């Protein structure tokens, strides 16, 4: 049996490399993982979300960001780029560069065949370690389906699913309503 050695990269080395890179990569416990490109549906859903949330949040204490802002989940653990994040109040950053957020209240991931299991499993496990996180959305791109997780005061998570385009979900952490018709605007599904 052969084994390959993986070179350990420190969080500081990762951030230095990432800030110079043309393409984004995630980091987890010393390893760097290249991120793949997104489909048209994925980009459209993220754009719909950011636009809708920006419109509802403007003038208030919360702000929305897209996948260009990095998130640090734990200092030596996970650095990643969620599809959408919302922070309320003063954003907290890992460093003076202000390109690595620490305190989102809402995280949204648009699921794909390549990321679905990770986003639902291990990644959500890491996200739950963020003390600031109150809500997590996982949005399917191939069918109108949204999974909504909400942290309760006793630290357990409630789960609600939304199917079809006739429903709206309430984001209590930021005081917004998202109709599924707006999440999936300009997305065609087979009949």
PDB file of C-alpha atoms in Angstrom:
ATOM      1  CA  UNK A   1       0.000   0.000   0.000  1.00  0.00           C
ATOM      2  CA  UNK A   2       1.447   3.366  -0.955  1.00  0.00           C
ATOM      3  CA  UNK A   3       0.770   6.563   0.865  1.00  0.00           C
ATOM      4  CA  UNK A   4       1.166  10.115  -0.262  1.00  0.00           C
ATOM      5  CA  UNK A   5       2.443  12.716   2.114  1.00  0.00           C
ATOM      6  CA  UNK A   6       0.423  15.855   2.291  1.00  0.00           C
ATOM      7  CA  UNK A   7       2.341  19.011   3.023  1.00  0.00           C
ATOM      8  CA  UNK A   8       0.836  20.817   5.982  1.00  0.00           C
ATOM      9  CA  UNK A   9      -0.017  24.440   5.265  1.00  0.00           C
ATOM     10  CA  UNK A  10      -0.564  26.778   8.197  1.00  0.00           C
ATOM     11  CA  UNK A  11      -3.604  29.083   8.233  1.00  0.00           C
ATOM     12  CA  UNK A  12      -1.251  32.037   7.762  1.00  0.00           C
ATOM     13  CA  UNK A  13       0.384  30.420   4.712  1.00  0.00           C
ATOM     14  CA  UNK A  14      -3.046  29.615   3.264  1.00  0.00           C
ATOM     15  CA  UNK A  15      -4.250  33.206   3.680  1.00  0.00           C
ATOM     16  CA  UNK A  16      -1.086  34.587   2.079  1.00  0.00           C
ATOM     17  CA  UNK A  17      -1.483  32.241  -0.903  1.00  0.00           C
ATOM     18  CA  UNK A  18      -5.236  32.815  -1.159  1.00  0.00           C
ATOM     19  CA  UNK A  19      -4.893  36.584  -1.266  1.00  0.00           C
ATOM     20  CA  UNK A  20      -2.639  36.263  -4.334  1.00  0.00           C
ATOM     21  CA  UNK A  21      -4.577  33.480  -6.069  1.00  0.00           C
ATOM     22  CA  UNK A  22      -6.776  33.975  -9.120  1.00  0.00           C
ATOM     23  CA  UNK A  23      -9.149  31.204  -7.993  1.00  0.00           C
ATOM     24  CA  UNK A  24     -10.637  30.545  -4.577  1.00  0.00           C
ATOM     25  CA  UNK A  25      -9.728  27.585  -2.398  1.00  0.00           C
ATOM     26  CA  UNK A  26     -11.037  26.279   0.890  1.00  0.00           C
ATOM     27  CA  UNK A  27      -8.746  25.354   3.755  1.00  0.00           C
ATOM     28  CA  UNK A  28      -9.231  22.671   6.375  1.00  0.00           C
ATOM     29  CA  UNK A  29      -6.724  21.555   9.006  1.00  0.00           C
ATOM     30  CA  UNK A  30      -3.603  22.166   6.952  1.00  0.00           C
ATOM     31  CA  UNK A  31      -4.907  21.208   3.509  1.00  0.00           C
ATOM     32  CA  UNK A  32      -6.042  23.425   0.638  1.00  0.00           C
ATOM     33  CA  UNK A  33      -8.916  22.374  -1.626  1.00  0.00           C
ATOM     34  CA  UNK A  34      -9.596  24.069  -4.967  1.00  0.00           C
ATOM     35  CA  UNK A  35     -13.163  25.221  -5.504  1.00  0.00           C
ATOM     36  CA  UNK A  36     -14.903  24.450  -8.772  1.00  0.00           C
ATOM     37  CA  UNK A  37     -16.912  26.859 -10.898  1.00  0.00           C
ATOM     38  CA  UNK A  38     -20.662  27.312 -10.558  1.00  0.00           C
ATOM     39  CA  UNK A  39     -23.511  26.551 -12.948  1.00  0.00           C
ATOM     40  CA  UNK A  40     -25.822  29.201 -14.397  1.00  0.00           C
ATOM     41  CA  UNK A  41     -28.601  28.059 -12.021  1.00  0.00           C
ATOM     42  CA  UNK A  42     -26.277  28.343  -9.034  1.00  0.00           C
ATOM     43  CA  UNK A  43     -25.194  31.867  -9.976  1.00  0.00           C
ATOM     44  CA  UNK A  44     -28.775  32.940 -10.668  1.00  0.00           C
ATOM     45  CA  UNK A  45     -30.036  31.654  -7.294  1.00  0.00           C
ATOM     46  CA  UNK A  46     -27.189  33.366  -5.421  1.00  0.00           C
ATOM     47  CA  UNK A  47     -27.853  36.619  -7.322  1.00  0.00           C
ATOM     48  CA  UNK A  48     -31.573  36.390  -6.535  1.00  0.00           C
ATOM     49  CA  UNK A  49     -30.831  35.843  -2.847  1.00  0.00           C
ATOM     50  CA  UNK A  50     -28.285  38.632  -2.538  1.00  0.00           C
ATOM     51  CA  UNK A  51     -30.518  41.099  -4.400  1.00  0.00           C
ATOM     52  CA  UNK A  52     -33.617  40.213  -2.422  1.00  0.00           C
ATOM     53  CA  UNK A  53     -31.859  40.272   0.951  1.00  0.00           C
ATOM     54  CA  UNK A  54     -29.995  43.502   0.136  1.00  0.00           C
ATOM     55  CA  UNK A  55     -33.300  45.178  -0.721  1.00  0.00           C
ATOM     56  CA  UNK A  56     -34.920  44.033   2.544  1.00  0.00           C
ATOM     57  CA  UNK A  57     -31.893  44.802   4.737  1.00  0.00           C
ATOM     58  CA  UNK A  58     -30.835  48.196   3.374  1.00  0.00           C
ATOM     59  CA  UNK A  59     -30.842  50.937   5.971  1.00  0.00           C
ATOM     60  CA  UNK A  60     -30.779  48.427   8.846  1.00  0.00           C
ATOM     61  CA  UNK A  61     -28.112  46.844  11.036  1.00  0.00           C
ATOM     62  CA  UNK A  62     -27.590  43.767   8.835  1.00  0.00           C
ATOM     63  CA  UNK A  63     -25.620  43.371   5.617  1.00  0.00           C
ATOM     64  CA  UNK A  64     -25.493  40.623   3.025  1.00  0.00           C
ATOM     65  CA  UNK A  65     -22.441  39.324   1.168  1.00  0.00           C
ATOM     66  CA  UNK A  66     -21.898  36.807  -1.594  1.00  0.00           C
ATOM     67  CA  UNK A  67     -19.302  34.087  -1.994  1.00  0.00           C
ATOM     68  CA  UNK A  68     -16.412  36.520  -2.442  1.00  0.00           C
ATOM     69  CA  UNK A  69     -16.143  37.011   1.328  1.00  0.00           C
ATOM     70  CA  UNK A  70     -14.271  34.268   3.184  1.00  0.00           C
ATOM     71  CA  UNK A  71     -15.488  32.780   6.481  1.00  0.00           C
ATOM     72  CA  UNK A  72     -13.253  31.399   9.232  1.00  0.00           C
ATOM     73  CA  UNK A  73     -15.081  28.815  11.297  1.00  0.00           C
ATOM     74  CA  UNK A  74     -12.268  27.964  13.708  1.00  0.00           C
ATOM     75  CA  UNK A  75      -8.745  29.455  13.848  1.00  0.00           C
ATOM     76  CA  UNK A  76      -6.870  26.368  12.643  1.00  0.00           C
ATOM     77  CA  UNK A  77      -9.820  24.570  11.067  1.00  0.00           C
ATOM     78  CA  UNK A  78     -12.091  25.599   8.234  1.00  0.00           C
ATOM     79  CA  UNK A  79     -11.795  28.616   5.941  1.00  0.00           C
ATOM     80  CA  UNK A  80     -14.520  28.627   3.310  1.00  0.00           C
ATOM     81  CA  UNK A  81     -16.643  30.788   1.009  1.00  0.00           C
ATOM     82  CA  UNK A  82     -20.370  30.308   1.703  1.00  0.00           C
ATOM     83  CA  UNK A  83     -22.640  31.261  -1.184  1.00  0.00           C
ATOM     84  CA  UNK A  84     -24.405  33.935   0.898  1.00  0.00           C
ATOM     85  CA  UNK A  85     -23.829  35.267   4.422  1.00  0.00           C
ATOM     86  CA  UNK A  86     -25.583  37.895   6.506  1.00  0.00           C
ATOM     87  CA  UNK A  87     -24.020  39.614   9.492  1.00  0.00           C
ATOM     88  CA  UNK A  88     -25.971  41.870  11.848  1.00  0.00           C
ATOM     89  CA  UNK A  89     -24.338  44.547  13.919  1.00  0.00           C
ATOM     90  CA  UNK A  90     -20.604  45.081  13.731  1.00  0.00           C
ATOM     91  CA  UNK A  91     -18.841  42.579  11.458  1.00  0.00           C
ATOM     92  CA  UNK A  92     -15.944  40.810  13.141  1.00  0.00           C
ATOM     93  CA  UNK A  93     -12.946  39.921  11.002  1.00  0.00           C
ATOM     94  CA  UNK A  94     -10.046  37.524  11.549  1.00  0.00           C
ATOM     95  CA  UNK A  95      -7.435  40.142  10.612  1.00  0.00           C
ATOM     96  CA  UNK A  96      -6.940  43.768   9.610  1.00  0.00           C
ATOM     97  CA  UNK A  97      -7.423  42.798   5.935  1.00  0.00           C
ATOM     98  CA  UNK A  98     -11.169  42.511   6.640  1.00  0.00           C
ATOM     99  CA  UNK A  99     -11.569  39.707   4.102  1.00  0.00           C
ATOM    100  CA  UNK A 100     -12.317  36.859   6.522  1.00  0.00           C
ATOM    101  CA  UNK A 101     -15.590  37.141   8.453  1.00  0.00           C
ATOM    102  CA  UNK A 102     -16.134  35.522  11.852  1.00  0.00           C
ATOM    103  CA  UNK A 103     -19.739  36.257  12.873  1.00  0.00           C
ATOM    104  CA  UNK A 104     -22.512  35.578  10.343  1.00  0.00           C
ATOM    105  CA  UNK A 105     -26.039  35.040  11.679  1.00  0.00           C
ATOM    106  CA  UNK A 106     -27.236  33.461   8.423  1.00  0.00           C
ATOM    107  CA  UNK A 107     -25.385  31.212   5.971  1.00  0.00           C
ATOM    108  CA  UNK A 108     -26.821  29.959   2.679  1.00  0.00           C
ATOM    109  CA  UNK A 109     -25.380  27.208   0.504  1.00  0.00           C
ATOM    110  CA  UNK A 110     -26.748  26.379  -2.952  1.00  0.00           C
ATOM    111  CA  UNK A 111     -26.422  22.635  -3.367  1.00  0.00           C
ATOM    112  CA  UNK A 112     -24.898  20.807  -6.313  1.00  0.00           C
ATOM    113  CA  UNK A 113     -24.223  17.134  -6.981  1.00  0.00           C
ATOM    114  CA  UNK A 114     -20.584  17.668  -5.995  1.00  0.00           C
ATOM    115  CA  UNK A 115     -21.247  19.556  -2.725  1.00  0.00           C
ATOM    116  CA  UNK A 116     -24.660  18.322  -1.487  1.00  0.00           C
ATOM    117  CA  UNK A 117     -23.420  15.700   0.987  1.00  0.00           C
ATOM    118  CA  UNK A 118     -20.623  17.904   2.322  1.00  0.00           C
ATOM    119  CA  UNK A 119     -22.894  20.959   2.732  1.00  0.00           C
ATOM    120  CA  UNK A 120     -25.500  18.901   4.611  1.00  0.00           C
ATOM    121  CA  UNK A 121     -23.015  16.941   6.680  1.00  0.00           C
ATOM    122  CA  UNK A 122     -19.508  17.890   7.659  1.00  0.00           C
ATOM    123  CA  UNK A 123     -19.721  21.528   6.578  1.00  0.00           C
ATOM    124  CA  UNK A 124     -22.926  22.102   8.568  1.00  0.00           C
ATOM    125  CA  UNK A 125     -21.268  20.358  11.506  1.00  0.00           C
ATOM    126  CA  UNK A 126     -18.500  22.974  11.336  1.00  0.00           C
ATOM    127  CA  UNK A 127     -20.915  25.873  10.830  1.00  0.00           C
ATOM    128  CA  UNK A 128     -22.815  24.903  13.990  1.00  0.00           C
ATOM    129  CA  UNK A 129     -19.648  25.734  15.970  1.00  0.00           C
ATOM    130  CA  UNK A 130     -20.084  29.421  15.084  1.00  0.00           C
ATOM    131  CA  UNK A 131     -21.673  31.030  18.158  1.00  0.00           C
ATOM    132  CA  UNK A 132     -23.195  33.787  16.000  1.00  0.00           C
ATOM    133  CA  UNK A 133     -24.953  31.455  13.546  1.00  0.00           C
ATOM    134  CA  UNK A 134     -28.744  31.313  13.962  1.00  0.00           C
ATOM    135  CA  UNK A 135     -29.978  30.096  10.567  1.00  0.00           C
ATOM    136  CA  UNK A 136     -28.655  27.873   7.799  1.00  0.00           C
ATOM    137  CA  UNK A 137     -30.320  27.435   4.410  1.00  0.00           C
ATOM    138  CA  UNK A 138     -29.539  24.739   1.867  1.00  0.00           C
ATOM    139  CA  UNK A 139     -31.098  25.427  -1.507  1.00  0.00           C
ATOM    140  CA  UNK A 140     -31.420  22.858  -4.282  1.00  0.00           C
ATOM    141  CA  UNK A 141     -30.755  24.165  -7.767  1.00  0.00           C
ATOM    142  CA  UNK A 142     -32.326  21.319  -9.757  1.00  0.00           C
ATOM    143  CA  UNK A 143     -35.741  21.456  -8.087  1.00  0.00           C
ATOM    144  CA  UNK A 144     -37.591  24.010  -5.928  1.00  0.00           C
ATOM    145  CA  UNK A 145     -36.563  22.690  -2.509  1.00  0.00           C
ATOM    146  CA  UNK A 146     -35.138  24.565   0.491  1.00  0.00           C
ATOM    147  CA  UNK A 147     -33.944  23.151   3.808  1.00  0.00           C
ATOM    148  CA  UNK A 148     -34.096  25.659   6.673  1.00  0.00           C
ATOM    149  CA  UNK A 149     -32.278  25.037   9.959  1.00  0.00           C
ATOM    150  CA  UNK A 150     -32.782  27.379  12.927  1.00  0.00           C
ATOM    151  CA  UNK A 151     -30.780  27.342  16.178  1.00  0.00           C
ATOM    152  CA  UNK A 152     -32.982  27.349  19.275  1.00  0.00           C
ATOM    153  CA  UNK A 153     -32.123  29.005  22.623  1.00  0.00           C
ATOM    154  CA  UNK A 154     -31.171  25.611  24.102  1.00  0.00           C
ATOM    155  CA  UNK A 155     -28.709  25.167  21.164  1.00  0.00           C
ATOM    156  CA  UNK A 156     -30.627  22.440  19.322  1.00  0.00           C
ATOM    157  CA  UNK A 157     -31.551  22.978  15.673  1.00  0.00           C
ATOM    158  CA  UNK A 158     -35.082  22.914  14.228  1.00  0.00           C
ATOM    159  CA  UNK A 159     -35.559  21.818  10.631  1.00  0.00           C
ATOM    160  CA  UNK A 160     -38.246  22.808   8.099  1.00  0.00           C
ATOM    161  CA  UNK A 161     -38.423  21.851   4.405  1.00  0.00           C
ATOM    162  CA  UNK A 162     -40.033  23.891   1.649  1.00  0.00           C
ATOM    163  CA  UNK A 163     -41.065  22.321  -1.659  1.00  0.00           C
ATOM    164  CA  UNK A 164     -42.528  23.983  -4.722  1.00  0.00           C
ATOM    165  CA  UNK A 165     -42.799  27.662  -5.531  1.00  0.00           C
ATOM    166  CA  UNK A 166     -45.895  28.669  -3.545  1.00  0.00           C
ATOM    167  CA  UNK A 167     -44.311  29.012  -0.098  1.00  0.00           C
ATOM    168  CA  UNK A 168     -42.264  31.702   1.653  1.00  0.00           C
ATOM    169  CA  UNK A 169     -39.777  31.210   4.429  1.00  0.00           C
ATOM    170  CA  UNK A 170     -39.306  33.500   7.388  1.00  0.00           C
ATOM    171  CA  UNK A 171     -35.730  34.339   8.366  1.00  0.00           C
ATOM    172  CA  UNK A 172     -36.211  35.342  11.994  1.00  0.00           C
ATOM    173  CA  UNK A 173     -32.522  36.130  12.604  1.00  0.00           C
ATOM    174  CA  UNK A 174     -32.665  39.024  10.132  1.00  0.00           C
ATOM    175  CA  UNK A 175     -36.388  39.799   9.949  1.00  0.00           C
ATOM    176  CA  UNK A 176     -36.816  38.924   6.255  1.00  0.00           C
ATOM    177  CA  UNK A 177     -39.233  36.877   4.203  1.00  0.00           C
ATOM    178  CA  UNK A 178     -38.046  34.944   1.145  1.00  0.00           C
ATOM    179  CA  UNK A 179     -40.724  33.757  -1.286  1.00  0.00           C
ATOM    180  CA  UNK A 180     -39.493  30.689  -3.151  1.00  0.00           C
ATOM    181  CA  UNK A 181     -40.683  32.299  -6.392  1.00  0.00           C
ATOM    182  CA  UNK A 182     -38.056  35.013  -5.850  1.00  0.00           C
ATOM    183  CA  UNK A 183     -35.293  32.570  -4.880  1.00  0.00           C
ATOM    184  CA  UNK A 184     -35.937  30.666  -8.118  1.00  0.00           C
ATOM    185  CA  UNK A 185     -36.691  33.646 -10.371  1.00  0.00           C
ATOM    186  CA  UNK A 186     -35.492  32.964 -13.954  1.00  0.00           C
ATOM    187  CA  UNK A 187     -34.989  29.259 -13.202  1.00  0.00           C
ATOM    188  CA  UNK A 188     -36.977  26.821 -15.338  1.00  0.00           C
ATOM    189  CA  UNK A 189     -37.829  23.370 -14.009  1.00  0.00           C
ATOM    190  CA  UNK A 190     -39.021  20.465 -16.158  1.00  0.00           C
ATOM    191  CA  UNK A 191     -42.776  19.893 -15.938  1.00  0.00           C
TER     192      UNK A 191
END
